[in-house]
Tab-separated table of C-alpha atoms in Angstrom:
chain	number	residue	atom	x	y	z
A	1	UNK	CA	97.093	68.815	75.867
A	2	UNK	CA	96.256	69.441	79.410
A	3	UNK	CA	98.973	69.557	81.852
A	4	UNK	CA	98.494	67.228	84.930
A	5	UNK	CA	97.730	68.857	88.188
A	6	UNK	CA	101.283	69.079	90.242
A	7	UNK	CA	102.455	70.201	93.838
A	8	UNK	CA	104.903	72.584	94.282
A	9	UNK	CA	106.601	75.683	95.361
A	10	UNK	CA	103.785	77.895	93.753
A	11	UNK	CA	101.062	75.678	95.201
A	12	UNK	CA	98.626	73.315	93.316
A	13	UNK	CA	99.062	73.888	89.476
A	14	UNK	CA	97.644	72.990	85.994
A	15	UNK	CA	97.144	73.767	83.023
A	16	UNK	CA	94.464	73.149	80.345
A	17	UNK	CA	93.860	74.273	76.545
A	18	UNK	CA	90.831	76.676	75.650
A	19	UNK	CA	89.263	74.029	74.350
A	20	UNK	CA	89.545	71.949	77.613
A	21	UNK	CA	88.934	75.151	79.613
A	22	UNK	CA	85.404	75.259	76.991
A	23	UNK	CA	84.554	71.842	77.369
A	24	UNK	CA	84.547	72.080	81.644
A	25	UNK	CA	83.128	75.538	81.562
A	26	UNK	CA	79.789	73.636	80.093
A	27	UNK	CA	80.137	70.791	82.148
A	28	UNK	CA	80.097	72.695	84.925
A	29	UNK	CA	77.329	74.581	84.002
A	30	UNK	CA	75.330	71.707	83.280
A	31	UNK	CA	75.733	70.648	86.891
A	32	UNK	CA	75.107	73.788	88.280
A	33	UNK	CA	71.291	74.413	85.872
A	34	UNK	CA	70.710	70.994	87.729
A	35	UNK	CA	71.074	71.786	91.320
A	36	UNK	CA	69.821	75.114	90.789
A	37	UNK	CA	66.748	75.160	93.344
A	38	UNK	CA	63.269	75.339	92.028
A	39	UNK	CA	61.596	78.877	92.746
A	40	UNK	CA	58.215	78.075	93.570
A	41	UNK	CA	55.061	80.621	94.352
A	42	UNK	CA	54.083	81.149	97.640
A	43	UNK	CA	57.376	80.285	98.983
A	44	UNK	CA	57.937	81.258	102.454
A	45	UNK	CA	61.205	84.138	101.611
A	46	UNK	CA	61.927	83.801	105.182
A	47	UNK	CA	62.428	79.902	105.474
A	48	UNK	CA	64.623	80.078	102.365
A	49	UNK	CA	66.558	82.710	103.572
A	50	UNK	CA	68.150	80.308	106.848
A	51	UNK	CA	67.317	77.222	104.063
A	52	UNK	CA	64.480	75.455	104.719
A	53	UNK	CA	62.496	74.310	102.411
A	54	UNK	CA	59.128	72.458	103.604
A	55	UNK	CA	57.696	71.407	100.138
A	56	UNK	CA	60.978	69.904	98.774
A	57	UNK	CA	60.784	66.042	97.029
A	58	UNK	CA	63.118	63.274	96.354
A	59	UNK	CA	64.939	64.239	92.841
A	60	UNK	CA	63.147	62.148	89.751
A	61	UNK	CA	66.298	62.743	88.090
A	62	UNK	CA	68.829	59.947	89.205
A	63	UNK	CA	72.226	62.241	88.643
A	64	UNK	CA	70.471	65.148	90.862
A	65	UNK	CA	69.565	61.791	93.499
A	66	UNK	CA	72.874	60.806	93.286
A	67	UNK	CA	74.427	64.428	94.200
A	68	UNK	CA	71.425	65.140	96.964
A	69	UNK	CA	71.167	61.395	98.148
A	70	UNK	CA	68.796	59.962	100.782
A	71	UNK	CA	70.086	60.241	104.338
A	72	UNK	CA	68.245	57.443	105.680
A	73	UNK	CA	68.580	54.082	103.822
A	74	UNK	CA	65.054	52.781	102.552
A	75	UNK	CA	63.555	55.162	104.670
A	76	UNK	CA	61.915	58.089	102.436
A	77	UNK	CA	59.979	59.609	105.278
A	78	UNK	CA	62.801	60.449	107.482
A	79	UNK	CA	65.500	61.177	104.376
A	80	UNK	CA	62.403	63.852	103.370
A	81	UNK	CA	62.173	65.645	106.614
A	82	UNK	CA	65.912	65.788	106.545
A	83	UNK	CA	66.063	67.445	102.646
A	84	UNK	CA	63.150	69.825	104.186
A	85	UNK	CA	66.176	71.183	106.290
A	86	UNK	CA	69.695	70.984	104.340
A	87	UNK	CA	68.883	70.190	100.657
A	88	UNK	CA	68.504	73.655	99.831
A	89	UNK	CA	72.258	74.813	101.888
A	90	UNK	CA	73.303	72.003	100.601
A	91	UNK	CA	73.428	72.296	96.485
A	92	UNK	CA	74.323	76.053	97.766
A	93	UNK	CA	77.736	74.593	99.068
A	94	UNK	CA	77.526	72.388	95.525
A	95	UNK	CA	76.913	75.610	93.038
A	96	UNK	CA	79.467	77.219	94.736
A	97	UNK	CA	82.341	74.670	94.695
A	98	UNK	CA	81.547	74.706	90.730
A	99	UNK	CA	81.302	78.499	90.343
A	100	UNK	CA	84.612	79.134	91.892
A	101	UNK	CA	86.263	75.937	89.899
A	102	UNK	CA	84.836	77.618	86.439
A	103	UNK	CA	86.066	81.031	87.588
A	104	UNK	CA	89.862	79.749	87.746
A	105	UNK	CA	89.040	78.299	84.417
A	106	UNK	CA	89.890	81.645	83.104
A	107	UNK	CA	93.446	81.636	82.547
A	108	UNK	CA	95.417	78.959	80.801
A	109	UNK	CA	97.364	77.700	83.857
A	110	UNK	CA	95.551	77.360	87.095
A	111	UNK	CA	96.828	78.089	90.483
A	112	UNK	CA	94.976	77.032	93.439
A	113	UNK	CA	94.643	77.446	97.121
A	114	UNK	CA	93.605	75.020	99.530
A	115	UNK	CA	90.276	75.817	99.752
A	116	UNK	CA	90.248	76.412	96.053
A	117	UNK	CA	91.657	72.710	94.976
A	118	UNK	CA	88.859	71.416	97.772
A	119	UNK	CA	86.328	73.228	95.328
A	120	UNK	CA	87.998	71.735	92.253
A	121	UNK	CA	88.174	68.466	93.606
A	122	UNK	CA	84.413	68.383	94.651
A	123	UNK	CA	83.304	70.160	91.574
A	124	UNK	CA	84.832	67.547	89.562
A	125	UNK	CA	83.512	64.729	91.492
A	126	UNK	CA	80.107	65.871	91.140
A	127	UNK	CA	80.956	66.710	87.394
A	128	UNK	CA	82.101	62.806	86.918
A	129	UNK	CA	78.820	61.681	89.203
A	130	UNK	CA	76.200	63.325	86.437
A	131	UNK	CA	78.673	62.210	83.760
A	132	UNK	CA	78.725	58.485	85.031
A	133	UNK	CA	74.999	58.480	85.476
A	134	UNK	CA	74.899	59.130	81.845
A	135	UNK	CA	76.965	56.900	80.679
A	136	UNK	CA	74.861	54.337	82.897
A	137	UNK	CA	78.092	53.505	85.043
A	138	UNK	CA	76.453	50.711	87.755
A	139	UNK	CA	79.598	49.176	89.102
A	140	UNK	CA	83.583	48.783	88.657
A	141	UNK	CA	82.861	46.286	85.247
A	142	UNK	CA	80.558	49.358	83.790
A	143	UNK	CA	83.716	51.590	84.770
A	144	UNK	CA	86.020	49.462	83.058
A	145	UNK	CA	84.295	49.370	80.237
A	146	UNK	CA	84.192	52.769	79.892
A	147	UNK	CA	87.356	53.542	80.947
A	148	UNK	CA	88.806	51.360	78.016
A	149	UNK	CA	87.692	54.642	75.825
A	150	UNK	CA	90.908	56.116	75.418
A	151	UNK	CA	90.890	57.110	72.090
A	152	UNK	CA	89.351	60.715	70.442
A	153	UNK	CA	89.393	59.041	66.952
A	154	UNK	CA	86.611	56.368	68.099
A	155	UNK	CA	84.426	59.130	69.408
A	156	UNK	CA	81.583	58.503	66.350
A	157	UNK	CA	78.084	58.873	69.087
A	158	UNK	CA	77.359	60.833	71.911
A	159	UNK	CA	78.383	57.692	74.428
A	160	UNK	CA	81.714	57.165	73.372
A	161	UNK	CA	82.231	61.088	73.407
A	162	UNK	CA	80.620	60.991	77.248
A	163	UNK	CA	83.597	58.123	77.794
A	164	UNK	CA	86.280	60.461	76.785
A	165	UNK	CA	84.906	63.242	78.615
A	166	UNK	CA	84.104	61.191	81.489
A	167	UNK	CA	87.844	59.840	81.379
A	168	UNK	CA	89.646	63.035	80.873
A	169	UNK	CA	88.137	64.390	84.175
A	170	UNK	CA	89.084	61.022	86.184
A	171	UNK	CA	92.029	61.864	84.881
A	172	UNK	CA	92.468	65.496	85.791
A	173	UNK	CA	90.443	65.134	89.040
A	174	UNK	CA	93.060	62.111	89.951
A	175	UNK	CA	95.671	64.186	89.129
A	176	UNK	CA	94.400	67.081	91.343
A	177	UNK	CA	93.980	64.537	93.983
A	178	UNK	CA	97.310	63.378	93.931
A	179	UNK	CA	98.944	66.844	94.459
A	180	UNK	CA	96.310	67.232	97.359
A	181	UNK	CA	97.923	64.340	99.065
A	182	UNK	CA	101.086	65.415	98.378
A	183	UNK	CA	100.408	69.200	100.106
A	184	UNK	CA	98.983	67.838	102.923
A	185	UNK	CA	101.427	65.491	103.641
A	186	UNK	CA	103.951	68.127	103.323
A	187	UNK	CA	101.881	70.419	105.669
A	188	UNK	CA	101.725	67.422	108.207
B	1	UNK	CA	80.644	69.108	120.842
B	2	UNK	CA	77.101	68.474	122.491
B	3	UNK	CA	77.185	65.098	122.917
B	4	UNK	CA	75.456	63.566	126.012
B	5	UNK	CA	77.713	61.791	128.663
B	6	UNK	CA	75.489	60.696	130.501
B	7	UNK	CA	76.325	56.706	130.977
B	8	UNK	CA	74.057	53.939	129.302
B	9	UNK	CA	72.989	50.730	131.772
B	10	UNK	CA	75.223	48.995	129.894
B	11	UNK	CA	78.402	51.140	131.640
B	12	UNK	CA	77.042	50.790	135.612
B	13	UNK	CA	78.833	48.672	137.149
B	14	UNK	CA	77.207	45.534	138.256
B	15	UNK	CA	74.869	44.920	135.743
B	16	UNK	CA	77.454	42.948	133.218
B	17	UNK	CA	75.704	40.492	131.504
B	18	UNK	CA	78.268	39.317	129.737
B	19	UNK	CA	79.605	41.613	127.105
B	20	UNK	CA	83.170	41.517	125.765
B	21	UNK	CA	82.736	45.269	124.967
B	22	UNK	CA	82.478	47.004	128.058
B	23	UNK	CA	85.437	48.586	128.072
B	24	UNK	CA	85.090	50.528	124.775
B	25	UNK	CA	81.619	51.492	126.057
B	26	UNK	CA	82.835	52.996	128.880
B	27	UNK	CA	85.290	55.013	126.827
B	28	UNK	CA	82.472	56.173	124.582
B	29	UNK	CA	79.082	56.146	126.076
B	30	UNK	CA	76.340	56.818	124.258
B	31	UNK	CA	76.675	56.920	120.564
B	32	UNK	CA	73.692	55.523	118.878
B	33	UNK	CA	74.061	56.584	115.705
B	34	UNK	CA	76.642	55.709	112.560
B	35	UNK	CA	77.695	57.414	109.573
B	36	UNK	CA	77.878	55.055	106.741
B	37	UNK	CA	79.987	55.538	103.502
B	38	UNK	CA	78.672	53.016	100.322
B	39	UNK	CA	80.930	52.156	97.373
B	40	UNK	CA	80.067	53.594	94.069
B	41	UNK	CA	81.929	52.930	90.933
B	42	UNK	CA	82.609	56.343	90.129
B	43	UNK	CA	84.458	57.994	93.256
B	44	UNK	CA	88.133	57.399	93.257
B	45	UNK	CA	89.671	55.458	96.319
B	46	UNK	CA	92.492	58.452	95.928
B	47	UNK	CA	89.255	61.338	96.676
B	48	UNK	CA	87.520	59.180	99.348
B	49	UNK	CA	91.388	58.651	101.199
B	50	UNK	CA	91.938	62.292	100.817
B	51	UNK	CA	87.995	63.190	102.354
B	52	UNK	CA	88.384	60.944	105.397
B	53	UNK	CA	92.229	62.237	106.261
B	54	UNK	CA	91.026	66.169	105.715
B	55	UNK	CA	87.794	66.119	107.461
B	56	UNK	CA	87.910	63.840	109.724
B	57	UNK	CA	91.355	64.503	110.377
B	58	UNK	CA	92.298	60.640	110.253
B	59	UNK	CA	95.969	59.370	109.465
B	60	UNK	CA	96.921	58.181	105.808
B	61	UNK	CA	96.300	54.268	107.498
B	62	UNK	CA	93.121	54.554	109.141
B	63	UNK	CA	91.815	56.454	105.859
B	64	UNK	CA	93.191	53.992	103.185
B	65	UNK	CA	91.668	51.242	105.549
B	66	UNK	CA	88.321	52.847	105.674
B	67	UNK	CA	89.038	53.520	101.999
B	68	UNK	CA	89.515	50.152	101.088
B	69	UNK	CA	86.682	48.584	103.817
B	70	UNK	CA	84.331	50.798	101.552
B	71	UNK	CA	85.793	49.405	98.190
B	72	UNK	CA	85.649	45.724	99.249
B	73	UNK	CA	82.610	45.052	101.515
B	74	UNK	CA	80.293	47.852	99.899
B	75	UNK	CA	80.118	50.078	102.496
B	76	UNK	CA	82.095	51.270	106.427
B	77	UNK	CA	80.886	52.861	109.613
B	78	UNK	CA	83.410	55.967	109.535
B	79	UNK	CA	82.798	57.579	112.515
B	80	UNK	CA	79.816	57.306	114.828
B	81	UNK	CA	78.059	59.976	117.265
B	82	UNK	CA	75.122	61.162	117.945
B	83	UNK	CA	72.027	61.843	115.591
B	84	UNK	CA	72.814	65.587	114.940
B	85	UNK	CA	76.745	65.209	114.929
B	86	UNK	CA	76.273	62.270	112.464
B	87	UNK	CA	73.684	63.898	110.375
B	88	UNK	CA	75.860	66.741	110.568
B	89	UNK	CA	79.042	64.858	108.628
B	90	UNK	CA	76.716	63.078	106.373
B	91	UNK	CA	75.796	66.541	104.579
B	92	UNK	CA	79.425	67.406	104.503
B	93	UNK	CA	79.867	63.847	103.099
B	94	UNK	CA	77.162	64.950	100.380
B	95	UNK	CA	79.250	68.096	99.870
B	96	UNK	CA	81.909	66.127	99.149
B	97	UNK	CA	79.989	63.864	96.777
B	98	UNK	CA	80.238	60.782	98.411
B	99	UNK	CA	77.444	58.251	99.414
B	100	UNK	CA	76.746	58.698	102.886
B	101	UNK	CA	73.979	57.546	104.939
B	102	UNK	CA	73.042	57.663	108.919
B	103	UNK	CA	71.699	54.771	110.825
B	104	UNK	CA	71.033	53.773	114.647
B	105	UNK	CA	73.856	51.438	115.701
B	106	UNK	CA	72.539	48.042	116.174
B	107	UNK	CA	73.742	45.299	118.112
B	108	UNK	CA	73.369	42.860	115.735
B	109	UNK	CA	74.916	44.280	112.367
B	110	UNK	CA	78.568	43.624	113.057
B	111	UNK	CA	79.986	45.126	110.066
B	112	UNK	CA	81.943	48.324	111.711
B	113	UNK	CA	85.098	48.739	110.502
B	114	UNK	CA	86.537	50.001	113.573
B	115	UNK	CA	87.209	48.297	116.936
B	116	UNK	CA	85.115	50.817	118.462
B	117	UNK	CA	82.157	51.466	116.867
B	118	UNK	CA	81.054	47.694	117.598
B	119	UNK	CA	78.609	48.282	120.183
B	120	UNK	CA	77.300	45.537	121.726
């Protein structure tokens, strides 16, 4: 069994079995094969050096909306000329939040930095975001719902398996949170 | 920080028209533009606490009240600024994986959760 993240003299620690360590390494790479920017021909190399990118679109897919969301509410026009300029820097900073989380994922018991439990943190959330979007989580009754999967021995389809996953990393990424708090406040 | 100082008709003196809010326009002049956080189901209240206190540098209150603003009327004004410094936090909001969004302050909206960002 996983090991809740804690504060203390060492820093931010936790610990997770292989077969946790297995199940995040593929979440993660899930998320990352979906932010992974499109190489298209006749792409200005220049303009996606510094990150533009003129001939991006609003994400079909509503997990990759919900992780590059519109800027401007109900206005599609000025959310798109806004994407043109950060989408691309943008799932960047996302990819490499998640690359740096699955390289701690290593080693049995993880130690992290700052910065590093700020990438864990966010590479969970976004982890959880794709998850929930899967799982068709709407609002807090949807969450309930879901979160009332507590139990491995009722996973029998791929939903209530999502639930479990999806609940094991509320759990760890609350956890993670928590000793956040805790190290800034101590900081403070 | 770029932001313009130059003062809005609204902060020369003699031209009140009426306004209760003159005095927190004069202490922050021309800041059209809002950054809005929405509720989702998925983020915890824990994570969005922790992103308002660490980048926006806000005490443990003012976050949990944001926090909870977001949580129980849908959505908060967080901070407020000017188009590029608001756009600006919105993408680092998007880093972060919450649901932000920018909008021109209106007069007429009335839903800020701070003292200050209700602009007449």
């Amino acid at each position: 069994m996983a090991k809740a993240f804690k504060y203390g003299l060492k820093g931010i620690t936790g610990f997770l079995e292989p077969t946790e360590r297995e199940l995040l390494r593929s979440l993660i790479a899930d998320v990352i094969s979906m932010l992974q920017p499109e190489e298209r021909e006749g792409q200005d190399p220049l303009a996606a050096l510094i990150g533009l990118d003129m001939d991006v679109v609003e994400p079909t897919d509503r997990a990759v909306r919900r992780l590059l969301p519109n800027v401007v509410k109900d206005d599609g026009a000025a959310s798109l000329e806004f994407r043109q300029l950060t989408e691309r820097s943008l799932r960047e900073t996302k990819i490499g939040a998640l690359r740096a989380a699955a390289l701690d994922l290593d080693k049995d018991e993880i130690v992290l930095t700052t910065e590093g439990a700020k990438h864990w943190s966010a590479a969970l959330n976004d982890v959880r975001l794709v998850l929930a979007e899967r799982l068709d989580i709407r609002d807090e009754q949807d969450a309930e719902h879901v979160h009332l999967m507590q139990d491995w021995s009722q996973a029998e389809d791929v939903e209530s398996y999502l639930a479990l996953v999806y609940n094991f990393t509320t759990w760890l990424q609350e956890s993670l949170v928590q000793a956040m708090l805790q190290s800034m406040e101590t900081r403070r | 920080m770029t932001i313009s100082v130059a003062p809005g008709p609204d902060t020369q003196e003699g031209t009140r028209t009426g306004t209760a809010e003159s005095t927190d326009t004069l202490a922050a002049p021309d800041i059209p533009w809002n950054l809005v956080i929405w509720n989702d189901p998925v983020n915890l209240m824990s994570y969005v606490s922790y992103v308002f206190q660490s980048y926006f540098g806000y005490s443990e209150t003012k976050a949990n009240k944001l926090m909870m603003e977001v949580h129980k009327k849908g959505r908060s004004i967080v901070t407020h600024g000017s188009k590029e410094q608001v756009e600006r936090h919105a993408v680092a909001m998007h880093g972060f994986g919450l649901w932000a969004t920018v909008e021109k302050a209106s007069g007429t909206s009335g839903n800020s959760g701070q003292g200050k960002g209700k602009r007449g």
